[in-house]
mmCIF file of C-alpha atoms in Angstrom:
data_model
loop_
_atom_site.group_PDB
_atom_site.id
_atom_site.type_symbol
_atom_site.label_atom_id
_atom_site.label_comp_id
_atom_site.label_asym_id
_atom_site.label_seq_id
_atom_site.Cartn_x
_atom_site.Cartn_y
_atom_site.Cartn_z
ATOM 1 C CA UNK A 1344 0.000 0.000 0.000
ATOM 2 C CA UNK A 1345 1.418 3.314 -1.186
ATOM 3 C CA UNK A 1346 -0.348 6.866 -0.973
ATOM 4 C CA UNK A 1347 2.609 8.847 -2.116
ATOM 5 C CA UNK A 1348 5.989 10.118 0.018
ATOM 6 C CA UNK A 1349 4.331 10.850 2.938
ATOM 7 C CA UNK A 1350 1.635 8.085 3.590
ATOM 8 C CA UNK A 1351 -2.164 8.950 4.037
ATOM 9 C CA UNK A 1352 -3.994 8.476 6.783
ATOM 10 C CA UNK A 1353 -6.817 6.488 4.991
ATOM 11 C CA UNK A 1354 -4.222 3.896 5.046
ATOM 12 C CA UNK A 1355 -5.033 3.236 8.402
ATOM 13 C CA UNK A 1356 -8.464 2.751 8.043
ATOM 14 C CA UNK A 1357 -7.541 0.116 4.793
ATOM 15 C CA UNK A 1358 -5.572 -2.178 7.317
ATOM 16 C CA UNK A 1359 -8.277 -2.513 9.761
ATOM 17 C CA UNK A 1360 -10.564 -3.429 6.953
ATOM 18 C CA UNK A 1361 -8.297 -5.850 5.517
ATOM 19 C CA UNK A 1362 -7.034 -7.958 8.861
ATOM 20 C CA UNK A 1363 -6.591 -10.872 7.304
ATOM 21 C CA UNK A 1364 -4.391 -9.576 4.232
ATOM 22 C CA UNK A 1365 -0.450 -9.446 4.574
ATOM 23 C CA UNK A 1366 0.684 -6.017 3.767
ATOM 24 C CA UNK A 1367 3.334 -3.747 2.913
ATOM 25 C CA UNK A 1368 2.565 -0.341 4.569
ATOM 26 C CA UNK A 1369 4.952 2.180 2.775
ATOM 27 C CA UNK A 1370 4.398 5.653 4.796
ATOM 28 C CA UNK A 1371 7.485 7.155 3.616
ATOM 29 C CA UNK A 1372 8.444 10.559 6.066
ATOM 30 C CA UNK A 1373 5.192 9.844 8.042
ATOM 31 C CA UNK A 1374 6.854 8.530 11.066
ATOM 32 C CA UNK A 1375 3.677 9.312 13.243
ATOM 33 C CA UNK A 1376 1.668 7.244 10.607
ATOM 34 C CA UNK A 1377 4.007 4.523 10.371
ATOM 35 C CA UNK A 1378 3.652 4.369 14.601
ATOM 36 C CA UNK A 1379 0.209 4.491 14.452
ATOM 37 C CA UNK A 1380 -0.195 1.669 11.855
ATOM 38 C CA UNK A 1381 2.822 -0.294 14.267
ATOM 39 C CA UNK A 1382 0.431 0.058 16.640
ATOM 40 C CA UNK A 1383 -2.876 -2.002 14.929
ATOM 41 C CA UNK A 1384 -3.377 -5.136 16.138
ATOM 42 C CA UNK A 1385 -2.714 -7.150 12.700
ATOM 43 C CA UNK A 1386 -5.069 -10.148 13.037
ATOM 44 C CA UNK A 1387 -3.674 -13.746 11.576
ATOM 45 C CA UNK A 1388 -1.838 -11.566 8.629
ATOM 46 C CA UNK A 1389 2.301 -10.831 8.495
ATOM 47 C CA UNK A 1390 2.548 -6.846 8.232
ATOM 48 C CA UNK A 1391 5.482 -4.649 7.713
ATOM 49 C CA UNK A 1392 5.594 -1.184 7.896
ATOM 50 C CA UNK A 1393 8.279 0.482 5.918
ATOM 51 C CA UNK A 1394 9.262 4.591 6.417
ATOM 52 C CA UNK A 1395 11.329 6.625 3.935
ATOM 53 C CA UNK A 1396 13.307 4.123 1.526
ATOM 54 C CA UNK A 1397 14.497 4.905 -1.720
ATOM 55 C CA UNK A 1398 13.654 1.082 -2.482
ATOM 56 C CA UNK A 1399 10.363 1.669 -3.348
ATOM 57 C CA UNK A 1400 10.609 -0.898 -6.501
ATOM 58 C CA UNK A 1401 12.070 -3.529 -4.310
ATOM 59 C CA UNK A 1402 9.427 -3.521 -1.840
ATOM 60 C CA UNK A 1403 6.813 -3.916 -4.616
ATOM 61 C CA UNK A 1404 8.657 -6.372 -6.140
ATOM 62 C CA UNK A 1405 7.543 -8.496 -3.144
ATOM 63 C CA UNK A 1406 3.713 -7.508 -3.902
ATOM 64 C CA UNK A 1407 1.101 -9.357 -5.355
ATOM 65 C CA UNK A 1408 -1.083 -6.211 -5.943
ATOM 66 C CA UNK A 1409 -0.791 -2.645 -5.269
ATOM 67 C CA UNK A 1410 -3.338 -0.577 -3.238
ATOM 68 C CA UNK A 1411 -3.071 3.789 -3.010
ATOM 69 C CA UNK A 1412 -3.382 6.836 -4.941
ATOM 70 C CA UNK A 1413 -4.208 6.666 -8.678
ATOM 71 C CA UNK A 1414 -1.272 9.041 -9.254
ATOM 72 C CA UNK A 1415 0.749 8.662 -11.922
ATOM 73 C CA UNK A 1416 4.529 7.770 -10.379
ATOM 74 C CA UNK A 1417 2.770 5.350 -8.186
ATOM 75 C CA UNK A 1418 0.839 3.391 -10.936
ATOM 76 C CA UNK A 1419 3.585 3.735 -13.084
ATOM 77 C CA UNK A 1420 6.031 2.141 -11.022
ATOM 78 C CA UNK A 1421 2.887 -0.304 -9.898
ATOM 79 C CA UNK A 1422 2.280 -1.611 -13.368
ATOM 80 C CA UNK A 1423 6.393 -1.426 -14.093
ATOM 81 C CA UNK A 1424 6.557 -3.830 -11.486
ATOM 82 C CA UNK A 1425 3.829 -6.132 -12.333
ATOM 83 C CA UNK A 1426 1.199 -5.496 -9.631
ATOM 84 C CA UNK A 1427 -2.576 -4.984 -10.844
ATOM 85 C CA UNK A 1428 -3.822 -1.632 -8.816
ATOM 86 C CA UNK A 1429 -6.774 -0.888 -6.460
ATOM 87 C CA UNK A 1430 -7.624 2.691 -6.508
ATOM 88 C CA UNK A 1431 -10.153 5.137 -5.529
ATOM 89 C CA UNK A 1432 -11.800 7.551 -8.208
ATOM 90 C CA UNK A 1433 -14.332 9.912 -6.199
ATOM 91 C CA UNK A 1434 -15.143 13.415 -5.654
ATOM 92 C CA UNK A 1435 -11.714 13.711 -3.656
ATOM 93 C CA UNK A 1436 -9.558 12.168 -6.424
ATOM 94 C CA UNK A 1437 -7.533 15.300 -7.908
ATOM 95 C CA UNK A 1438 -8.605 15.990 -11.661
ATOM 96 C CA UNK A 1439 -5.113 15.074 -12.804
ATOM 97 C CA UNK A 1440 -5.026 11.416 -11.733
ATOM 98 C CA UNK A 1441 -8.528 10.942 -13.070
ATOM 99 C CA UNK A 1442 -7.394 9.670 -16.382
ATOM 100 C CA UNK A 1443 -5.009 7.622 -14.903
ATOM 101 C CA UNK A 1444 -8.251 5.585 -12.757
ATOM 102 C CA UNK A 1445 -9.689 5.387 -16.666
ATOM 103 C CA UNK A 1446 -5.970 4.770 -18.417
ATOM 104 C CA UNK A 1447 -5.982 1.098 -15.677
ATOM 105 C CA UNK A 1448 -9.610 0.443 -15.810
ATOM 106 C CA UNK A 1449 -9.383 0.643 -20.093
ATOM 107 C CA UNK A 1450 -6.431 -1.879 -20.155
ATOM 108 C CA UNK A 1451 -7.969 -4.354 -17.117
ATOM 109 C CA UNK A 1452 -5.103 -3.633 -14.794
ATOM 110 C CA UNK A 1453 -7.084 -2.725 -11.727
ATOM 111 C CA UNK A 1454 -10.224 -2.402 -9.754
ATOM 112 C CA UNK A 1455 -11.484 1.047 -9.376
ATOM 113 C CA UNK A 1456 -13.616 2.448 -5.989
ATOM 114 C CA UNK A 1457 -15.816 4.812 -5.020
ATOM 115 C CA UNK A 1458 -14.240 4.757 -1.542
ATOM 116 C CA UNK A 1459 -11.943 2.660 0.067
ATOM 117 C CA UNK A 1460 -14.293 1.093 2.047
ATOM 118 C CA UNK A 1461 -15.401 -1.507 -0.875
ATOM 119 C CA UNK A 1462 -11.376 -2.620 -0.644
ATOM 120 C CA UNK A 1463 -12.281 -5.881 0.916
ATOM 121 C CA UNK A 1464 -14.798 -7.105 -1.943
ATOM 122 C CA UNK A 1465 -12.150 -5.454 -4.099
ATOM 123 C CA UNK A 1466 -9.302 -7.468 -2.539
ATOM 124 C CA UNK A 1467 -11.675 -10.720 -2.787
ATOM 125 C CA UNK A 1468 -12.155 -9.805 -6.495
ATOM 126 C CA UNK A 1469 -8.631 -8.908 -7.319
ATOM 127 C CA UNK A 1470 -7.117 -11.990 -5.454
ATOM 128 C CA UNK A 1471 -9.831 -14.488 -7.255
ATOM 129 C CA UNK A 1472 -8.909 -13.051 -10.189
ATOM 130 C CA UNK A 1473 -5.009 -12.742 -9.816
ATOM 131 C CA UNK A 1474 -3.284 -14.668 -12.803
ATOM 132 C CA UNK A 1475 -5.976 -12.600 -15.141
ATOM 133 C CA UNK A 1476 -4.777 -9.554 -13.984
ATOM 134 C CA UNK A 1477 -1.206 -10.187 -13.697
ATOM 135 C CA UNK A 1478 -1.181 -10.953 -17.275
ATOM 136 C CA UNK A 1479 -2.638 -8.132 -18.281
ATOM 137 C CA UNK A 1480 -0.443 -5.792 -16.885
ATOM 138 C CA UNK A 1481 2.569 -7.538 -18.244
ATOM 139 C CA UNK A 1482 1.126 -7.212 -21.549
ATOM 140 C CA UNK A 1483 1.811 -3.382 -20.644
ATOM 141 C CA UNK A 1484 5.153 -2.541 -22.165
ATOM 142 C CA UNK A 1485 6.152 1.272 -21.416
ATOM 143 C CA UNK A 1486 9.126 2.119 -23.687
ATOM 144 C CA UNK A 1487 8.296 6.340 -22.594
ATOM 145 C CA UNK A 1488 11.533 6.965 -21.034
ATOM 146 C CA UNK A 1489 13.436 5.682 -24.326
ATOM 147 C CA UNK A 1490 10.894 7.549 -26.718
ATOM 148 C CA UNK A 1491 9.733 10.571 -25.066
ATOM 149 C CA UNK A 1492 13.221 12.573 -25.706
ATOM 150 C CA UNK A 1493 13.198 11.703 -29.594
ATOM 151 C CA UNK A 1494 9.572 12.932 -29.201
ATOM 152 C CA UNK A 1495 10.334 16.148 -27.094
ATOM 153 C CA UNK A 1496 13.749 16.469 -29.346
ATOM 154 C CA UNK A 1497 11.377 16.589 -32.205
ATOM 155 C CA UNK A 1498 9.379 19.029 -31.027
ATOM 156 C CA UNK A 1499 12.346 21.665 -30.308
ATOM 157 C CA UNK A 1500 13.316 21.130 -34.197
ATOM 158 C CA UNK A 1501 9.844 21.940 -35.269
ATOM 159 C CA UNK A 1502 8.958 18.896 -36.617
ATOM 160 C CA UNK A 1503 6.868 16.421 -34.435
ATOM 161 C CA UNK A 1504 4.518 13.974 -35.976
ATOM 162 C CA UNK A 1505 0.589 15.129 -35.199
ATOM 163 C CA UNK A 1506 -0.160 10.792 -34.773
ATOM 164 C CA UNK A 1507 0.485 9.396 -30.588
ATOM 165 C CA UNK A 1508 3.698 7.449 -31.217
ATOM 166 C CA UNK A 1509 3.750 5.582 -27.885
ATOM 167 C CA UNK A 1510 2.721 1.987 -27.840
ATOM 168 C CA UNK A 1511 -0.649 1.269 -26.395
ATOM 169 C CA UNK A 1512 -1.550 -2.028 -24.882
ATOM 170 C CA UNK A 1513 -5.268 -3.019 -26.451
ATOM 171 C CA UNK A 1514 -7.980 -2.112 -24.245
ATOM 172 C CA UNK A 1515 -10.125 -4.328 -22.359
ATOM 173 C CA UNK A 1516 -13.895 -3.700 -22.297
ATOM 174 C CA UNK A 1517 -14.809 -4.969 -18.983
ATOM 175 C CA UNK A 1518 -12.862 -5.476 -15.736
#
């Protein structure tokens, strides 16, 4: 579970609704979060709690599926490393990350909420459902950081292509 570089406290209220799920509670410089969440009695799950690391991608790498913010270093890194998402999209979610909630429902990598407190039926679902979307999201392959400075160099000469010339995974109509 990651809600950005300094934690959220909603991520409290996702453990206690998920006591039987093993987690990885990344609160980054929220030290008084990362107590707090210390603190919860974990039920029969394994739980770590992890402050400020710059090993972010190692500590997803030992995910199944990711759970946070729909913003877009988070899912990027989420879907880099092979984890389908859970995500919220709701009057709260900040107009810039509410393309990315339609960008991972479009290509089946995730289940989106109204509100984190559907995550356990979303949990059931995404669990049930693992192997489908774990190969989904490795049919993802995001070649950006190798094509967006042709694309931006381009674009300083004057002479960028109108057509999208990053590779899209197809779509999937339903999740």
């Amino acid at each position: 579970m990651l809600f950005g570089g300094t934690g959220s406290r909603v991520m409290k209220r996702i453990a206690q609704r998920l006591p039987e799920t093993p987690l990885i509670l990344m609160c980054g410089r929220n030290e008084s979060l990362a107590a707090e969440l210390r603190a919860l009695p974990a039920g029969g799950a394994p739980r770590v709690v992890v402050g400020y690391t710059p090993d972010v991608a190692r500590w997803m790498q030992l995910a199944d599926f990711f759970i946070g913010k729909p913003g877009p270093g988070s899912l990027s890194e989420a879907v880099q490393q092979g984890l389908p998402v859970i995500v919220t999209c709701n009057a709260w979610t900040m107009p810039q990350e509410r393309w990315n909630t339609e960008w991972v429902k479009q290509h089946g990598l995730c289940v989106v909420l109204r509100s984190f407190r559907q995550v356990p039926a979303a949990v059931d679902e995404l669990t049930r459902r693992l192997p489908e979307f774990q190969a989904r999201v490795r049919k993802i392959d995001n070649r950006a950081v190798f094509e967006v400075p042709d694309i931006l160099a381009r674009i300083l000469e004057g002479r960028a292509e109108p057509q999208d010339r990053l590779r899209r995974a197809e779509p999937v109509s339903s999740v």
